[in-house]
Structure formats: structure tokens, C-alpha cells
DNA sequence: TGTACATCAGTGAACGCGCGTTCACTGATGTAC
DNA sequence: TGTACATCAGTGAACGCGCGTTCACTGATGTAC
């Protein structure tokens, strides 16, 4: 093909240089991080696109250069938040295994500091009941991550000697999510601490042996 | 007290006749019932005052003759919905006691039909994560009702021989609420049925004896 | 019993506001030659 | 190397819309006499 014009046409399709791409990618990451915090703190309907962008140090208009809609941001931000929060969990439990791993995990998850700092914790308690009413894009993003989380808990329950590790992992996750959600809704009343303590104890007692 | 004048003065303060009061009270009940269904189906932010009023067969403007704000409607509707849903539960479990009561309750709560019909079920899974961000009026309305629910479960766990009935009651409720919330968020995936089944089993296994 | 008047639950249009999204524009960063 | 031009991430104002709330009004239901 002939040189000059063709090259510029091809570039007109390929578009950006590496440097520009990298800078845009960084903005995208800042938007996702801002959305991750805001979603965990205020939920889906409580997090406006304008607030997310402000949290990322930008203004509203720029948003649609990165995401086609709020919906798709929510799907991606939740997926990333879940993945990162699972990574944090894993590193804080490094060295532990089996029953000790499960016990330490429940202890961290069902703690006052997790209850009182939703913006940096697990995204499930803050968003799950809204997710039930979202479309497939958002729901599927969560389903995959939840599956992975269940697998991880199940592997440790199996190491601990559970007869039905996958089923018990689902119950453990349900108990933790339900407990933290209730503890937050009841914050300020004596029941809030009580529900955290009760579920910590319950999970420990349910461990094999 | 003297008849005529005094009565009318008293009435001028009391304002309405019994018939009018009764009719207004019926409208109020219809608004509360409509709000109860809508809140359980679409959550707090998903339920507009106009939709609630339409569900009650009226138009928006009339709302403020019954409630000073959406907030106070939400508080009262949630309280009533919780009370009624607990009443329904009690009547469906009539005759049962102790472990059988708990087992039957978990079976009904963690059923597909409860998952698929939020509008007539327990208000907690649909609203709890939003309630955490509401003001004291709404949160206190729920705290009281949750306390009563825990007491009821605890009394049956005690009859079943539990060593720590109140703590186990809190864990049971957390597990049920968490499970149903997850099952709804995961509706359409195989994990949805799995989480209900897993928690039913878990609660049965956790019963004393 | 009949008539003039009072009450007030409910109507429906309007209010200001924040939302998700669009768009003309800017200016920093790059390419072509 | 220097200059003219192209790209496009990000700006900021505007869009239509639905929200919670207000308000002038209506008409059914009651009371006074």
C-alpha cells in the first residue's frame, strides 16, 4: 500500500501512543479506585458519577472517555474491589491454613474496624441488596467473584477436615455478610457488637473438631 | 360536663368525626401496605413517594396529610412490615416448637418462593444495606423489631437445648438474612439455589443434639 | 327536615434539585517533514 | 532542530428527567340552627 496517506489512516485507527495510553490507563484506575470506595460507603444509588469523578480528581464530563455508562463502571469497580479486598485478606492471613485460617478470617471480617470502615472493606455488605435489582452485567460480575471467594474458603475448610467444605463455605460467607450488614444497620445499639461476636463464635464452633 | 358548646369546642380541637377519622385511617393503612410491598421489592431509594401513593390508589399530593416525610413513612412501613412478616411466620409455624420450629422456619425462609417473592417476604434482605445509611428514626425502628425477632428465635433454641440461645439466635438470623440476600443477588446462577440449600443444612446441623 | 356554612382528605400542577448523559471546546502531547 | 498540524483526555455548561415536597383548589362529608 502507498506510504503517506495510508499510514496516517492506519494510525487514525490505532489512535494513541504508548505514553498517552499509559496516562489514560492511570486515570481509569483512579476512577475505579474512587468508585470502589464510594460504592462501599454509599452503595450504588448513593454514588453519583460526578462524585466518583471528583474523588478521582476530575470533572464529570471526562467520565465517558473511560466507561460507556455508570452501569458498566459499577460492574467493573465491584469486580475490582472484590478482587483487591480478597487479595488484602489473603496477605493478612499469610502463613495460616485450615481451621486457623478460617478462624482468623472470621475474626477480621467480623471486627469493629471492618464494620466502621466500609469504604476499605468487603464490598458485599454495602451493595448486595442493590445488586439484586441491577442488570445481568453487574450481577454476573459479582457471581464470578463470589464463586472464587467460596472456593477459597472451601479449600481451607477441607484442610480443616470438613465433610462438606463447599456447602459450609457458602454458609460461612452468608453468615459473615449477613452479620456485618446487620451490625452496620444496628450501629449505635448494643445489638451491633453482639451480632458480630455471636457470629464469630458461631463460625469457630462450627469448625470441624 | 355541660353538653352543647363544650362538646363543639372540644371537637374544634379534636377536629374530625369518627367516620372521617376511620376513613383517613384506612387510607393510611393502604399507604403503609403499598410502601411495605414496594420497599421489599425495590428498596428505599427505589421506592418513590409517587409510586407508593399510586400503589395505594391515590395521587402524590395526598401523601403529606398522612406522613411528614418519606423518611417517616419508611420508618413506619418497615416497622409494620417486619411485625406482620413475623406474625405470618408465627402462624405458619403454629404447633411447632424448639428444634422443629427452628428447622421449619429456616426451611421457609431459605426457600425459592421466598427468594422469588420479595414483596411479600421479610423486609430485611431488601433494605438492610440501605438502612445502614439512613438516619436514627429508621434505624431505631428496625433495631427494635430485630431485637424481638432474635428473642423469639432464642426462645425456641433454648427449648431445643442450646447452651447459648441468644448468641445462636443472632447467628441464625445473620445466616438467613445473608443467605437470602446472596441468593437474590445471584438469582439465575447455580450458586443461588446452592447458597439457600447450604444454609438450610448448616442451620439444621447447628441445632443441639 | 332543610339550608347555609365549615372541614379537610385528596387532586394535580408546580417548585427546586440532583441525577446520568451529551457536547462544543481546550490545551497538552504527540507526529510529519 | 523547528514548525505546522493532528489527536484526544479532560473541561464545564447544558440536556431531559424523576425525585421529594408544596400549594391552591375541589368536593364529599359533616355541623349549626
PDB file of C-alpha atoms (C1' of nucleotides) in Angstrom, chain A residues 15-16 20 24 27 59 61-62 66, chain D residues 6-14:
ATOM      1  CA  UNK A  15      -5.003   6.112  17.597  1.00  0.00           C
ATOM      2  CA  UNK A  16      -2.857   6.602  20.699  1.00  0.00           C
ATOM      3  CA  UNK A  20      -0.884   8.599  26.143  1.00  0.00           C
ATOM      4  CA  UNK A  24      -5.253   7.362  30.290  1.00  0.00           C
ATOM      5  CA  UNK A  27      -6.897   7.990  35.105  1.00  0.00           C
ATOM      6  CA  UNK A  59     -14.794  16.539  36.438  1.00  0.00           C
ATOM      7  CA  UNK A  61     -17.518  15.193  31.522  1.00  0.00           C
ATOM      8  CA  UNK A  62     -14.377  13.124  31.294  1.00  0.00           C
ATOM      9  CA  UNK A  66     -13.406   5.725  30.066  1.00  0.00           C
TER      10      UNK A  66
ATOM     11  C1'  DA D   6      -3.491  16.013  14.363  1.00  0.00           C
ATOM     12  C1'  DT D   7      -5.147  13.661  18.305  1.00  0.00           C
ATOM     13  C1'  DC D   8      -7.883  13.141  22.206  1.00  0.00           C
ATOM     14  C1'  DA D   9      -8.226  13.191  27.593  1.00  0.00           C
ATOM     15  C1'  DG D  10     -10.415  16.157  30.176  1.00  0.00           C
ATOM     16  C1'  DT D  11     -13.460  20.623  30.994  1.00  0.00           C
ATOM     17  C1'  DG D  12     -17.657  22.755  32.130  1.00  0.00           C
ATOM     18  C1'  DA D  13     -22.128  24.032  30.738  1.00  0.00           C
ATOM     19  C1'  DA D  14     -26.280  22.211  29.226  1.00  0.00           C
TER      20       DA D  14
END
